[in-house]
Amino acid sequence: MYAIEAFNRVLNLEIVVYLLAGLAGVLLIRLFMRGQENQSRAVSEAWNAVILWLAVWKGSLVLFDWESFRHDWRSLLYFSGGSAGMWLAAAAAGVYLIVRSGLRRGLERLFILSLGWTAAVQFSYVLFDAGSAVRHAAIVLFVFIVGYALWRGREQAEWRRTVSLACLYGLGMMALQYVDFSATKVSYSATGGIEQGVKVGQRAADFTLTNLEGESVRLSDYAGQPVMINFWATWCPPCKVEMPHLQKLHEDYEDEGLTVLSVNLTSTERGSANVGSFVEREGLSFPVLLDAEGQVQEQYRIKGYPTSVFVGRSGVIEERIPGALDYNGMKAVIARMLE
């Protein structure tokens, strides 16, 4: 999600966003501790907790997805331990703050830190994920309300009040995850039909390419089926890291009707033979198409590699995601498509 395309590369900004979110949490602690003699220590410990969170979150890939790390250590550059890794990192940061500041103060500072972190992350969602902007904006507003209530009562320093607000915060966050803020993302043409194109909400533009066996394959051959189109190249490091996850997705969801359609950007390769060797070496069994002239790359406006386009049963593009995706990220999108 946190990605920008530049110079035929997809730059993953996830760790940058989380670092800035941590900064927001630290600044909030600095604000709450203003005028207190132990402010500097509290801020320093908060920074340490943020760095610890980032390290555990990234490193948790080794614990939760050993196979990806074993296959290619560069997985650490593009993936993490996912949601489980985030919870493990939060637990590590919480334990650190409790050890350094005591149970009560440690939990209070963890709560304040999480308020700033959550508000910043949800605001970034508003910027990067326009399709769910309303949900994330609502969460930001809720966090500010809870934070303001905590700020107003900071002089009393009542433990019960802090615990009550923390419980309210947790329940509110869970409730907001189940509220349907979504709007239909289908794009209609002037004549009333669904507009054809390459953007989310448009009917996926058809194309014809040849596979490694020299047979012609059209996107429309898979009409009525959910399709994941993955644009990649053999020389692209994140593309290589992503391949085992694509293969696993293909194996797990083929019987449910999902087609993983791999479009190799052959115009950027040394030749199709190189692509065939890579596919055989990696043991890939999903369809691999060759974009020898770069026409489909241009048609779909692929600026960085890899890029995945998810087409629903209706033929409408439901998601378009630049950058490497791990299995859980792919699975989350596919689950929505198969509902």
mmCIF file with all atom_site columns, N, CA and C in Angstrom, residues 209-217 272 276 287-290:
data_model
loop_
_atom_site.group_PDB
_atom_site.id
_atom_site.type_symbol
_atom_site.label_atom_id
_atom_site.label_alt_id
_atom_site.label_comp_id
_atom_site.label_asym_id
_atom_site.label_entity_id
_atom_site.label_seq_id
_atom_site.pdbx_PDB_ins_code
_atom_site.Cartn_x
_atom_site.Cartn_y
_atom_site.Cartn_z
_atom_site.occupancy
_atom_site.B_iso_or_equiv
_atom_site.pdbx_formal_charge
_atom_site.auth_seq_id
_atom_site.auth_comp_id
_atom_site.auth_asym_id
_atom_site.auth_atom_id
_atom_site.pdbx_PDB_model_num
ATOM 1  N N  . LEU A 1 209 ? -1.472 -12.168 -25.623 1.00 0.00 ? 209 LEU A N  1
ATOM 2  C CA . LEU A 1 209 ? -0.033 -12.422 -25.582 1.00 0.00 ? 209 LEU A CA 1
ATOM 3  C C  . LEU A 1 209 ? 0.214  -13.912 -25.794 1.00 0.00 ? 209 LEU A C  1
ATOM 4  N N  . THR A 1 210 ? 1.447  -14.268 -26.063 1.00 0.00 ? 210 THR A N  1
ATOM 5  C CA . THR A 1 210 ? 1.795  -15.683 -26.193 1.00 0.00 ? 210 THR A CA 1
ATOM 6  C C  . THR A 1 210 ? 2.431  -16.173 -24.897 1.00 0.00 ? 210 THR A C  1
ATOM 7  N N  . ASN A 1 211 ? 2.207  -17.460 -24.607 1.00 0.00 ? 211 ASN A N  1
ATOM 8  C CA . ASN A 1 211 ? 2.837  -18.047 -23.430 1.00 0.00 ? 211 ASN A CA 1
ATOM 9  C C  . ASN A 1 211 ? 4.173  -18.683 -23.805 1.00 0.00 ? 211 ASN A C  1
ATOM 10 N N  . LEU A 1 212 ? 4.795  -19.352 -22.890 1.00 0.00 ? 212 LEU A N  1
ATOM 11 C CA . LEU A 1 212 ? 6.115  -19.939 -23.137 1.00 0.00 ? 212 LEU A CA 1
ATOM 12 C C  . LEU A 1 212 ? 6.072  -21.058 -24.173 1.00 0.00 ? 212 LEU A C  1
ATOM 13 N N  . GLU A 1 213 ? 4.890  -21.622 -24.398 1.00 0.00 ? 213 GLU A N  1
ATOM 14 C CA . GLU A 1 213 ? 4.739  -22.680 -25.407 1.00 0.00 ? 213 GLU A CA 1
ATOM 15 C C  . GLU A 1 213 ? 4.399  -22.115 -26.780 1.00 0.00 ? 213 GLU A C  1
ATOM 16 N N  . GLY A 1 214 ? 4.291  -20.771 -26.872 1.00 0.00 ? 214 GLY A N  1
ATOM 17 C CA . GLY A 1 214 ? 3.987  -20.137 -28.148 1.00 0.00 ? 214 GLY A CA 1
ATOM 18 C C  . GLY A 1 214 ? 2.508  -20.042 -28.453 1.00 0.00 ? 214 GLY A C  1
ATOM 19 N N  . GLU A 1 215 ? 1.646  -20.366 -27.498 1.00 0.00 ? 215 GLU A N  1
ATOM 20 C CA . GLU A 1 215 ? 0.200  -20.314 -27.705 1.00 0.00 ? 215 GLU A CA 1
ATOM 21 C C  . GLU A 1 215 ? -0.328 -18.926 -27.354 1.00 0.00 ? 215 GLU A C  1
ATOM 22 N N  . SER A 1 216 ? -1.324 -18.468 -28.103 1.00 0.00 ? 216 SER A N  1
ATOM 23 C CA . SER A 1 216 ? -1.936 -17.165 -27.840 1.00 0.00 ? 216 SER A CA 1
ATOM 24 C C  . SER A 1 216 ? -2.921 -17.277 -26.680 1.00 0.00 ? 216 SER A C  1
ATOM 25 N N  . VAL A 1 217 ? -2.842 -16.336 -25.776 1.00 0.00 ? 217 VAL A N  1
ATOM 26 C CA . VAL A 1 217 ? -3.727 -16.303 -24.608 1.00 0.00 ? 217 VAL A CA 1
ATOM 27 C C  . VAL A 1 217 ? -4.297 -14.897 -24.485 1.00 0.00 ? 217 VAL A C  1
ATOM 28 N N  . SER A 1 272 ? 13.309 -14.499 -24.361 1.00 0.00 ? 272 SER A N  1
ATOM 29 C CA . SER A 1 272 ? 12.309 -15.355 -23.740 1.00 0.00 ? 272 SER A CA 1
ATOM 30 C C  . SER A 1 272 ? 12.922 -16.627 -23.160 1.00 0.00 ? 272 SER A C  1
ATOM 31 N N  . GLY A 1 276 ? 12.055 -18.574 -19.636 1.00 0.00 ? 276 GLY A N  1
ATOM 32 C CA . GLY A 1 276 ? 11.723 -19.986 -19.505 1.00 0.00 ? 276 GLY A CA 1
ATOM 33 C C  . GLY A 1 276 ? 12.613 -20.697 -18.500 1.00 0.00 ? 276 GLY A C  1
ATOM 34 N N  . PRO A 1 287 ? 0.188  -19.727 -15.442 1.00 0.00 ? 287 PRO A N  1
ATOM 35 C CA . PRO A 1 287 ? 0.454  -19.246 -16.801 1.00 0.00 ? 287 PRO A CA 1
ATOM 36 C C  . PRO A 1 287 ? 1.420  -18.059 -16.810 1.00 0.00 ? 287 PRO A C  1
ATOM 37 N N  . VAL A 1 288 ? 2.417  -18.127 -17.672 1.00 0.00 ? 288 VAL A N  1
ATOM 38 C CA . VAL A 1 288 ? 3.386  -17.042 -17.843 1.00 0.00 ? 288 VAL A CA 1
ATOM 39 C C  . VAL A 1 288 ? 3.295  -16.548 -19.278 1.00 0.00 ? 288 VAL A C  1
ATOM 40 N N  . LEU A 1 289 ? 2.929  -15.283 -19.451 1.00 0.00 ? 289 LEU A N  1
ATOM 41 C CA . LEU A 1 289 ? 2.784  -14.681 -20.777 1.00 0.00 ? 289 LEU A CA 1
ATOM 42 C C  . LEU A 1 289 ? 3.956  -13.745 -21.041 1.00 0.00 ? 289 LEU A C  1
ATOM 43 N N  . LEU A 1 290 ? 4.299  -13.611 -22.316 1.00 0.00 ? 290 LEU A N  1
ATOM 44 C CA . LEU A 1 290 ? 5.467  -12.819 -22.709 1.00 0.00 ? 290 LEU A CA 1
ATOM 45 C C  . LEU A 1 290 ? 5.037  -11.534 -23.400 1.00 0.00 ? 290 LEU A C  1
#
